[in-house]
mmCIF file of C-alpha atoms in Angstrom:
data_model
loop_
_atom_site.group_PDB
_atom_site.id
_atom_site.type_symbol
_atom_site.label_atom_id
_atom_site.label_comp_id
_atom_site.label_asym_id
_atom_site.label_seq_id
_atom_site.Cartn_x
_atom_site.Cartn_y
_atom_site.Cartn_z
ATOM 1 C CA UNK A 1490 -15.010 8.049 -2.557
ATOM 2 C CA UNK A 1491 -13.103 5.352 -1.175
ATOM 3 C CA UNK A 1492 -9.361 6.565 -2.407
ATOM 4 C CA UNK A 1493 -10.876 9.788 -0.078
ATOM 5 C CA UNK A 1494 -11.586 7.509 3.074
ATOM 6 C CA UNK A 1495 -8.262 6.133 2.649
ATOM 7 C CA UNK A 1496 -6.023 8.779 2.474
ATOM 8 C CA UNK A 1497 -8.350 10.486 5.306
ATOM 9 C CA UNK A 1498 -7.381 7.304 6.867
ATOM 10 C CA UNK A 1499 -3.680 7.258 6.318
ATOM 11 C CA UNK A 1500 -2.498 10.558 6.448
ATOM 12 C CA UNK A 1501 -4.853 10.642 9.617
ATOM 13 C CA UNK A 1502 -2.415 7.736 11.388
ATOM 14 C CA UNK A 1503 0.538 8.810 9.695
ATOM 15 C CA UNK A 1504 -0.056 12.604 11.038
ATOM 16 C CA UNK A 1505 -0.455 10.982 14.459
ATOM 17 C CA UNK A 1506 2.842 8.971 14.032
ATOM 18 C CA UNK A 1507 4.923 11.940 12.214
ATOM 19 C CA UNK A 1508 3.342 13.729 16.105
ATOM 20 C CA UNK A 1509 4.407 10.437 18.482
ATOM 21 C CA UNK A 1510 7.935 10.407 16.617
ATOM 22 C CA UNK A 1511 8.716 14.066 16.040
ATOM 23 C CA UNK A 1512 10.136 13.278 11.884
ATOM 24 C CA UNK A 1513 8.712 15.926 10.238
ATOM 25 C CA UNK A 1514 8.580 19.346 12.259
ATOM 26 C CA UNK A 1515 6.017 22.031 12.068
ATOM 27 C CA UNK A 1516 3.626 19.467 10.577
ATOM 28 C CA UNK A 1517 0.937 18.810 13.244
ATOM 29 C CA UNK A 1518 -2.499 19.361 11.234
ATOM 30 C CA UNK A 1519 -3.824 16.939 8.712
ATOM 31 C CA UNK A 1520 -3.704 19.720 5.442
ATOM 32 C CA UNK A 1521 -0.028 20.352 6.404
ATOM 33 C CA UNK A 1522 0.535 16.102 6.051
ATOM 34 C CA UNK A 1523 -1.502 16.489 3.189
ATOM 35 C CA UNK A 1524 0.673 18.690 1.248
ATOM 36 C CA UNK A 1525 4.544 16.913 1.956
ATOM 37 C CA UNK A 1526 7.089 16.198 -0.003
ATOM 38 C CA UNK A 1527 6.601 11.913 -1.028
ATOM 39 C CA UNK A 1528 9.837 11.707 0.334
ATOM 40 C CA UNK A 1529 8.829 12.812 3.713
ATOM 41 C CA UNK A 1530 5.920 10.568 3.664
ATOM 42 C CA UNK A 1531 7.937 8.159 3.086
ATOM 43 C CA UNK A 1532 9.821 8.526 6.211
ATOM 44 C CA UNK A 1533 6.611 8.581 8.412
ATOM 45 C CA UNK A 1534 5.310 6.042 6.444
ATOM 46 C CA UNK A 1535 8.224 3.817 6.976
ATOM 47 C CA UNK A 1536 8.020 4.889 10.781
ATOM 48 C CA UNK A 1537 4.528 3.275 11.348
ATOM 49 C CA UNK A 1538 5.103 0.092 9.745
ATOM 50 C CA UNK A 1539 8.739 -0.147 12.393
ATOM 51 C CA UNK A 1540 6.147 0.400 14.941
ATOM 52 C CA UNK A 1541 3.307 -1.202 13.847
ATOM 53 C CA UNK A 1542 2.161 -0.284 17.619
ATOM 54 C CA UNK A 1543 1.401 2.893 17.039
ATOM 55 C CA UNK A 1544 -1.760 1.757 14.844
ATOM 56 C CA UNK A 1545 -3.132 0.351 18.144
ATOM 57 C CA UNK A 1546 -2.411 3.406 20.154
ATOM 58 C CA UNK A 1547 -4.043 5.485 17.473
ATOM 59 C CA UNK A 1548 -7.173 3.048 17.362
ATOM 60 C CA UNK A 1549 -7.378 3.600 20.747
ATOM 61 C CA UNK A 1550 -7.190 7.033 21.061
ATOM 62 C CA UNK A 1551 -8.987 7.387 18.118
ATOM 63 C CA UNK A 1552 -7.816 11.076 17.729
ATOM 64 C CA UNK A 1553 -9.344 12.075 14.888
ATOM 65 C CA UNK A 1554 -12.598 10.847 15.972
ATOM 66 C CA UNK A 1555 -13.595 7.945 13.558
ATOM 67 C CA UNK A 1556 -16.493 6.079 13.976
ATOM 68 C CA UNK A 1557 -16.496 2.146 14.164
ATOM 69 C CA UNK A 1558 -16.110 1.012 10.731
ATOM 70 C CA UNK A 1559 -13.118 3.767 10.300
ATOM 71 C CA UNK A 1560 -11.122 1.939 12.921
ATOM 72 C CA UNK A 1561 -11.293 -1.253 11.779
ATOM 73 C CA UNK A 1562 -9.981 -1.087 8.585
ATOM 74 C CA UNK A 1563 -6.968 0.704 10.136
ATOM 75 C CA UNK A 1564 -7.124 -1.662 12.893
ATOM 76 C CA UNK A 1565 -6.082 -4.539 9.888
ATOM 77 C CA UNK A 1566 -3.916 -2.411 8.223
ATOM 78 C CA UNK A 1567 -1.242 -4.147 11.523
ATOM 79 C CA UNK A 1568 -2.045 -7.495 8.450
ATOM 80 C CA UNK A 1569 0.232 -5.203 6.176
ATOM 81 C CA UNK A 1570 2.575 -6.884 4.037
ATOM 82 C CA UNK A 1571 6.098 -5.159 2.591
ATOM 83 C CA UNK A 1572 9.156 -5.612 0.350
ATOM 84 C CA UNK A 1573 10.256 -6.251 -3.104
ATOM 85 C CA UNK A 1574 6.846 -7.343 -5.618
ATOM 86 C CA UNK A 1575 6.950 -8.309 -9.190
ATOM 87 C CA UNK A 1576 3.818 -6.693 -11.132
ATOM 88 C CA UNK A 1577 3.138 -9.553 -13.551
ATOM 89 C CA UNK A 1578 0.066 -8.615 -15.287
ATOM 90 C CA UNK A 1579 -2.658 -6.257 -15.204
ATOM 91 C CA UNK A 1580 -6.345 -7.452 -15.079
ATOM 92 C CA UNK A 1581 -9.820 -5.280 -15.732
ATOM 93 C CA UNK A 1582 -10.299 -4.682 -12.221
ATOM 94 C CA UNK A 1583 -6.493 -5.650 -10.530
ATOM 95 C CA UNK A 1584 -3.041 -5.882 -11.004
ATOM 96 C CA UNK A 1585 -1.057 -9.028 -10.657
ATOM 97 C CA UNK A 1586 1.318 -8.570 -7.215
ATOM 98 C CA UNK A 1587 3.332 -11.743 -6.861
ATOM 99 C CA UNK A 1588 6.232 -12.144 -3.732
ATOM 100 C CA UNK A 1589 8.196 -15.575 -3.760
ATOM 101 C CA UNK A 1590 5.108 -17.620 -4.295
ATOM 102 C CA UNK A 1591 2.696 -15.599 -3.108
ATOM 103 C CA UNK A 1592 -0.142 -14.136 -5.645
ATOM 104 C CA UNK A 1593 -1.977 -11.178 -5.019
ATOM 105 C CA UNK A 1594 -5.035 -9.364 -6.790
ATOM 106 C CA UNK A 1595 -4.179 -5.480 -6.086
ATOM 107 C CA UNK A 1596 -6.141 -2.697 -7.275
ATOM 108 C CA UNK A 1597 -5.455 0.771 -7.226
ATOM 109 C CA UNK A 1598 -7.422 3.462 -5.753
ATOM 110 C CA UNK A 1599 -6.715 6.407 -7.905
ATOM 111 C CA UNK A 1600 -4.298 6.047 -10.577
ATOM 112 C CA UNK A 1601 -4.187 2.533 -12.840
ATOM 113 C CA UNK A 1602 -1.141 0.838 -12.249
ATOM 114 C CA UNK A 1603 -0.429 1.174 -16.457
ATOM 115 C CA UNK A 1604 0.407 4.852 -15.564
ATOM 116 C CA UNK A 1605 2.808 3.921 -13.091
ATOM 117 C CA UNK A 1606 3.928 0.565 -15.289
ATOM 118 C CA UNK A 1607 2.881 -0.024 -18.411
ATOM 119 C CA UNK A 1608 2.383 -3.291 -20.181
ATOM 120 C CA UNK A 1609 5.888 -3.256 -22.734
ATOM 121 C CA UNK A 1610 7.654 -2.753 -19.279
ATOM 122 C CA UNK A 1611 5.780 -6.071 -16.833
ATOM 123 C CA UNK A 1612 7.063 -7.860 -15.190
ATOM 124 C CA UNK A 1613 8.025 -4.656 -12.664
ATOM 125 C CA UNK A 1614 10.086 -5.287 -9.273
ATOM 126 C CA UNK A 1615 8.470 -2.860 -7.317
ATOM 127 C CA UNK A 1616 9.146 -1.728 -3.403
ATOM 128 C CA UNK A 1617 5.591 -1.005 -1.864
ATOM 129 C CA UNK A 1618 3.399 -2.037 1.285
ATOM 130 C CA UNK A 1619 0.380 -4.131 0.864
ATOM 131 C CA UNK A 1620 -3.606 -3.374 2.871
ATOM 132 C CA UNK A 1621 -5.943 -4.770 3.788
ATOM 133 C CA UNK A 1622 -8.871 -2.111 2.810
ATOM 134 C CA UNK A 1623 -12.997 -2.761 2.594
ATOM 135 C CA UNK A 1624 -11.944 -6.966 1.216
ATOM 136 C CA UNK A 1625 -10.187 -5.801 -1.184
ATOM 137 C CA UNK A 1626 -6.298 -5.522 -0.895
ATOM 138 C CA UNK A 1627 -4.641 -1.861 -2.134
ATOM 139 C CA UNK A 1628 -1.494 -0.334 -1.775
ATOM 140 C CA UNK A 1629 -0.720 2.140 0.273
ATOM 141 C CA UNK A 1630 -0.578 5.114 -2.591
ATOM 142 C CA UNK A 1631 3.662 5.042 -2.322
ATOM 143 C CA UNK A 1632 5.708 2.900 -4.859
ATOM 144 C CA UNK A 1633 9.022 2.814 -5.789
ATOM 145 C CA UNK A 1634 9.855 0.974 -8.972
ATOM 146 C CA UNK A 1635 12.610 -0.607 -9.373
ATOM 147 C CA UNK A 1636 13.806 0.125 -13.748
ATOM 148 C CA UNK A 1637 15.690 -3.458 -14.665
ATOM 149 C CA UNK A 1638 14.908 -5.373 -16.931
ATOM 150 C CA UNK A 1639 13.919 -9.025 -16.367
ATOM 151 C CA UNK A 1640 15.206 -12.285 -18.071
ATOM 152 C CA UNK A 1641 12.773 -14.408 -19.718
ATOM 153 C CA UNK A 1642 13.198 -17.462 -17.628
ATOM 154 C CA UNK A 1643 12.125 -14.974 -14.813
ATOM 155 C CA UNK A 1644 9.379 -13.608 -16.740
ATOM 156 C CA UNK A 1645 8.277 -17.174 -17.365
ATOM 157 C CA UNK A 1646 8.939 -17.965 -13.976
ATOM 158 C CA UNK A 1647 6.587 -15.545 -12.726
ATOM 159 C CA UNK A 1648 3.757 -16.350 -15.093
ATOM 160 C CA UNK A 1649 3.544 -19.702 -14.124
ATOM 161 C CA UNK A 1650 2.872 -18.695 -10.475
ATOM 162 C CA UNK A 1651 0.226 -16.286 -11.277
ATOM 163 C CA UNK A 1652 -1.033 -19.075 -13.616
ATOM 164 C CA UNK A 1653 -0.970 -22.177 -11.105
ATOM 165 C CA UNK A 1654 -2.580 -19.343 -8.466
ATOM 166 C CA UNK A 1655 -4.928 -18.644 -10.571
ATOM 167 C CA UNK A 1656 -5.899 -23.044 -11.144
ATOM 168 C CA UNK A 1657 -5.239 -23.581 -7.454
ATOM 169 C CA UNK A 1658 -8.116 -20.344 -6.501
ATOM 170 C CA UNK A 1659 -4.978 -19.223 -4.343
ATOM 171 C CA UNK A 1660 -4.861 -15.807 -5.330
ATOM 172 C CA UNK A 1661 -5.299 -13.395 -2.039
#
């Protein structure tokens, strides 16, 4: 249910962005947007985060007829964090993402993270967008995985960052 809600909201916002910026021609209904290729959605998604004020316009105009709770979720996406992260490990309920010295507990809504990157390939460098969603942190459904092998020094450094954050209870 949460995954369905997230994608309905996100695709509605991205469709709005596409309409405003005219990025993908002949795509003006939600069903059409859902069927776009990932590369096309990446393009619209990048435009959204480069023009974050469009979220305010979306919320104000409410073109999808969302309820107050749904509008609050969308408004919260102004607090996105995008860029390169390291997935350091998987735990029972979330994956551990690290960016600089900040550690995030990130949920996957549909597929387990291990279906994207196996445990044997951790830590892994990825590019994605983290979003608040119903009191948790998720990624926005689009992730680029950089298939590079990390040396032992980087791996142990990331492990140390995670363990320190865990001990200090500073995992976001």
